[in-house]
Short mmCIF file of C-alpha atoms in Angstrom, two decimals:
data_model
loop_
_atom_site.label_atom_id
_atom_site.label_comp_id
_atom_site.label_asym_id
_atom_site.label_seq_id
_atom_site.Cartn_x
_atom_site.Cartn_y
_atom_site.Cartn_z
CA UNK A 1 -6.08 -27.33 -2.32
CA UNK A 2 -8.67 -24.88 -1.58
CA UNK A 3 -7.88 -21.25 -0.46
CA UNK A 4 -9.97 -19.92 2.31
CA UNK A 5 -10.34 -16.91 4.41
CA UNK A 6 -11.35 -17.22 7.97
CA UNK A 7 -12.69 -13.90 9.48
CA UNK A 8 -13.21 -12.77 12.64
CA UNK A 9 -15.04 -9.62 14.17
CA UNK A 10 -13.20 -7.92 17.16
CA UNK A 11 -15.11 -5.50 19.76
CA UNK A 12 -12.34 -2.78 19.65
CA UNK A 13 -9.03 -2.02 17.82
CA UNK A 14 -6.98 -3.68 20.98
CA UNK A 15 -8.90 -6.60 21.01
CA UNK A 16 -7.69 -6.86 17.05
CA UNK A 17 -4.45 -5.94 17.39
CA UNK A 18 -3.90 -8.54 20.47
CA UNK A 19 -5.83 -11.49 18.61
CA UNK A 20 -2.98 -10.72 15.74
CA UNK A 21 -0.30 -10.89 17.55
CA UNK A 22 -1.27 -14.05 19.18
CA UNK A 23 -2.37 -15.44 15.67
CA UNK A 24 1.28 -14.29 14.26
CA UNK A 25 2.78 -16.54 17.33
CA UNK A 26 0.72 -19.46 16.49
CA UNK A 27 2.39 -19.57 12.40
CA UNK A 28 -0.24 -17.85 11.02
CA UNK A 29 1.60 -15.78 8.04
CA UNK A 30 -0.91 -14.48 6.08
CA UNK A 31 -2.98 -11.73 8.01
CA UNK A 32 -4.58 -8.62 7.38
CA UNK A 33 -6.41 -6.05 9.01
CA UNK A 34 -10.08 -4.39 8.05
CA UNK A 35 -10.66 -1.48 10.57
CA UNK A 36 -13.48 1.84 9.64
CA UNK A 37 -10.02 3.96 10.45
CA UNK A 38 -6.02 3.42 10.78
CA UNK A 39 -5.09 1.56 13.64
CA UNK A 40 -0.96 2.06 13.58
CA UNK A 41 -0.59 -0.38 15.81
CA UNK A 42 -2.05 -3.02 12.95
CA UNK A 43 1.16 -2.36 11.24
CA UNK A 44 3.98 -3.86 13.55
CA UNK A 45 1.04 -6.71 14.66
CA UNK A 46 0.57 -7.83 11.13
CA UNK A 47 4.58 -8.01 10.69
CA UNK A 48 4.94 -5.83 7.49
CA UNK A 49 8.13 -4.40 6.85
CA UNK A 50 8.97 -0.48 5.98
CA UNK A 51 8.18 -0.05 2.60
CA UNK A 52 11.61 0.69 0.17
CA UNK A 53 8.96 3.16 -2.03
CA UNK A 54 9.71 6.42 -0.39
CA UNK A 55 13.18 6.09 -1.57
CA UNK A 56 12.38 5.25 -4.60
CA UNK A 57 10.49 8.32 -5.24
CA UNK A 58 12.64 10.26 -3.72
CA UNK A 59 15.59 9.10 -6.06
CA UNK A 60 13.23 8.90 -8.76
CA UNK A 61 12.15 13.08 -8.07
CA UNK A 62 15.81 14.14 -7.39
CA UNK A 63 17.20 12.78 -10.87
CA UNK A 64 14.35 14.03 -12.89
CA UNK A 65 14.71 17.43 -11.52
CA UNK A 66 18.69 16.77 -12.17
CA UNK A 67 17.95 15.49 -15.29
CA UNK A 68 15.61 18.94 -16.50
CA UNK A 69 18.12 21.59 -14.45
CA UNK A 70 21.36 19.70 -16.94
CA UNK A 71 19.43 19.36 -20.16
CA UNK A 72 17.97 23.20 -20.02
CA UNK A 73 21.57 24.46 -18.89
CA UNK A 74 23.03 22.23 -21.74
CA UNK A 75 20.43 23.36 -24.27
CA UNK A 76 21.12 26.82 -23.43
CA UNK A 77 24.31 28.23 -22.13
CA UNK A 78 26.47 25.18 -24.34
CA UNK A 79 24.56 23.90 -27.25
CA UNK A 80 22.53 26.70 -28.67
CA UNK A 81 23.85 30.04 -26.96
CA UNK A 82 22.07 32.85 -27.87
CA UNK A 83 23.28 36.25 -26.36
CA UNK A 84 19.74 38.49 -26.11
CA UNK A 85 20.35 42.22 -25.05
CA UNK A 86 23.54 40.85 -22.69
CA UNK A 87 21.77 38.36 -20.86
CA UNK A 88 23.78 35.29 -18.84
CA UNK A 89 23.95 32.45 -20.87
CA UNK A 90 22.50 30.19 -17.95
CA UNK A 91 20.02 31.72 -14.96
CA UNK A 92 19.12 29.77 -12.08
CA UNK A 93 15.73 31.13 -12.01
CA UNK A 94 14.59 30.72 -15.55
CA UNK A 95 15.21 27.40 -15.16
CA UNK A 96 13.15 26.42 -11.61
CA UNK A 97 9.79 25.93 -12.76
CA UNK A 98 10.69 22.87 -15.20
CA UNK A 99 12.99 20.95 -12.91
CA UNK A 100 10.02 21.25 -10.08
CA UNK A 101 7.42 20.43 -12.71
CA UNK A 102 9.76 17.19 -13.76
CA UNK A 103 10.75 16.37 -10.45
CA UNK A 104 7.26 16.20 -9.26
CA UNK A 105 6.03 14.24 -12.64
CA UNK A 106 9.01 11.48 -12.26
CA UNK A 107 8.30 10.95 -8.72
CA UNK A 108 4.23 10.33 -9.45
CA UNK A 109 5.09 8.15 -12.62
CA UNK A 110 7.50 6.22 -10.70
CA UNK A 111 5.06 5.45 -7.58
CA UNK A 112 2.54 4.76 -10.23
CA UNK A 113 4.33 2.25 -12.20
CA UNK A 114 5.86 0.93 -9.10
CA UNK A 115 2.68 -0.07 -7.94
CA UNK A 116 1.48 -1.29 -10.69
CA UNK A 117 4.70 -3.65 -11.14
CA UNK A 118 4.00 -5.14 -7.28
CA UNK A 119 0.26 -4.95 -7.23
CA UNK A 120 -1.19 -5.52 -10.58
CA UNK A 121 -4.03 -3.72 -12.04
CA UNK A 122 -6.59 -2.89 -8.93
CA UNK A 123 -8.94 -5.29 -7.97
CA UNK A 124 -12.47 -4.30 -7.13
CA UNK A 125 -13.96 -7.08 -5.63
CA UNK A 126 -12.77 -9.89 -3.11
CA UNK A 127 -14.42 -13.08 -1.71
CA UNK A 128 -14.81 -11.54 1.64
CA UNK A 129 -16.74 -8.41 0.49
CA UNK A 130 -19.92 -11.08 0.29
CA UNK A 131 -19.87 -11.95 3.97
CA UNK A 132 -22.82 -9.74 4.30
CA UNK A 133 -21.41 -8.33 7.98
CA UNK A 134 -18.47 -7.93 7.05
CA UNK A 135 -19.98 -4.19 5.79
CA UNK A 136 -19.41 -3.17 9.22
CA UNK A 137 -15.39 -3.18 8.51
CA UNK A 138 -16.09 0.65 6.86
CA UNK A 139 -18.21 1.54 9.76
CA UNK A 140 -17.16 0.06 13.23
CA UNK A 141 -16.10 -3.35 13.12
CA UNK A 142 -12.41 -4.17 13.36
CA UNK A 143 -11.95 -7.95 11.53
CA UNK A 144 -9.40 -9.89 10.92
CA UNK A 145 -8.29 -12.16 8.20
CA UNK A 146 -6.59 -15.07 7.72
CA UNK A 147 -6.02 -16.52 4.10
CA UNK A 148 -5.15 -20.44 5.27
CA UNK A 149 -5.46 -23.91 3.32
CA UNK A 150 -8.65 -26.01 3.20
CA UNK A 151 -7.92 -28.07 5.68
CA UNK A 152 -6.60 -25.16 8.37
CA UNK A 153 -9.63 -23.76 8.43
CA UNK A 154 -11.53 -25.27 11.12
CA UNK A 155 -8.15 -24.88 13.16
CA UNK A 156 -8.23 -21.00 12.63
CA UNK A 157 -11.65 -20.53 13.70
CA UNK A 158 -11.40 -22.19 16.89
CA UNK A 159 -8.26 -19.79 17.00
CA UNK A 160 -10.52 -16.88 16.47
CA UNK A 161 -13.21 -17.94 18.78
CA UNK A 162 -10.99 -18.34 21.52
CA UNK A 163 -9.55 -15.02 20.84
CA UNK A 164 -12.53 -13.26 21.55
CA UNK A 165 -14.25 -12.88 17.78
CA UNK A 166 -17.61 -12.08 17.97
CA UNK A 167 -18.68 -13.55 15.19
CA UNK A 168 -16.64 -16.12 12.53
CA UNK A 169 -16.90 -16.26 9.01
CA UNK A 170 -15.54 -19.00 6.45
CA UNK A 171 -15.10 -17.91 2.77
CA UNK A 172 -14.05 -20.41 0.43
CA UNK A 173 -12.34 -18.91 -3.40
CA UNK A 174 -14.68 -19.01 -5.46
CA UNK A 175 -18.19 -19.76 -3.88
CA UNK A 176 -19.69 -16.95 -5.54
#
């Protein structure tokens, strides 16, 4: 079977959102969204879920900040004390800028790896990108996607059409 994408040009970011939804009723699972600027209301019509990645980074900042406030206190005030001119052992501030620096630094590898684990390596092109009007989507079109079988095709565009598209495209994988 043949992957296809069947894409349709809305009039305004309403009209998109609605034809969406109504797509989303009919089974349609795999949809996406190409607007010139964020539409929020994309979001909840395409059905995606909150993403778990701001806890992860959050977790991920917290214990490497944890993790550079312990090992300097350990290095210093238990493992290697060295008593300069009656200094503490341990101070607080001395030890700030390294557990912000790490925090911040395990956070952005995390997120980085993170995506890289659920995304891949970027990709740079797509079949869509040669629908020659389909340049309006970074200007002001708002267009719609729908990655279908083949054979479900023709049974998306009529969807499209009578959704109020103004113009239907068909892009089968690989006819580059």
């Amino acid at each position: 079977m043949s992957r296809h994408w069947v894409l349709g040009e809305f009039a305004s970011s309403d009209a998109l959102v609605a034809a969406l939804r109504d797509l989303r009723a009919r089974g349609f699972e795999q949809l996406d969204a190409h607007t010139p600027f964020p539409v929020e209301e994309t979001f909840e019509a395409l059905g995606l879920k909150r993403s778990w990645l701001p806890l992860l980074t959050l977790g991920a900042g917290l214990g490497g900040a944890a993790f550079a406030y312990v090992t300097q206190w350990f290095t210093n005030a238990v493992d290697y004390p060295l008593d300069v001119g009656g200094r503490p052992l341990h101070s607080v501030p001395t030890n700030l800028p390294i557990t912000f620096e790490l925090g911040v630094l395990s956070a952005a590898l995390t997120v980085f790896g993170a995506l890289m684990v659920l995304f891949g390596f970027p990709h740079v092109t797509h079949p869509v990108f040669d629908v020659e009007s389909f340049r309006s989507a970074s200007v002001d079109g708002f267009w719609a996607s729908v990655a279908v079988d083949g054979e479900d095709a023709p049974k998306v565009e009529a969807a499209l059409r009578e959704l109020g598209a103004r113009q239907v495209s068909v892009v089968a994988e690989g006819a580059r």
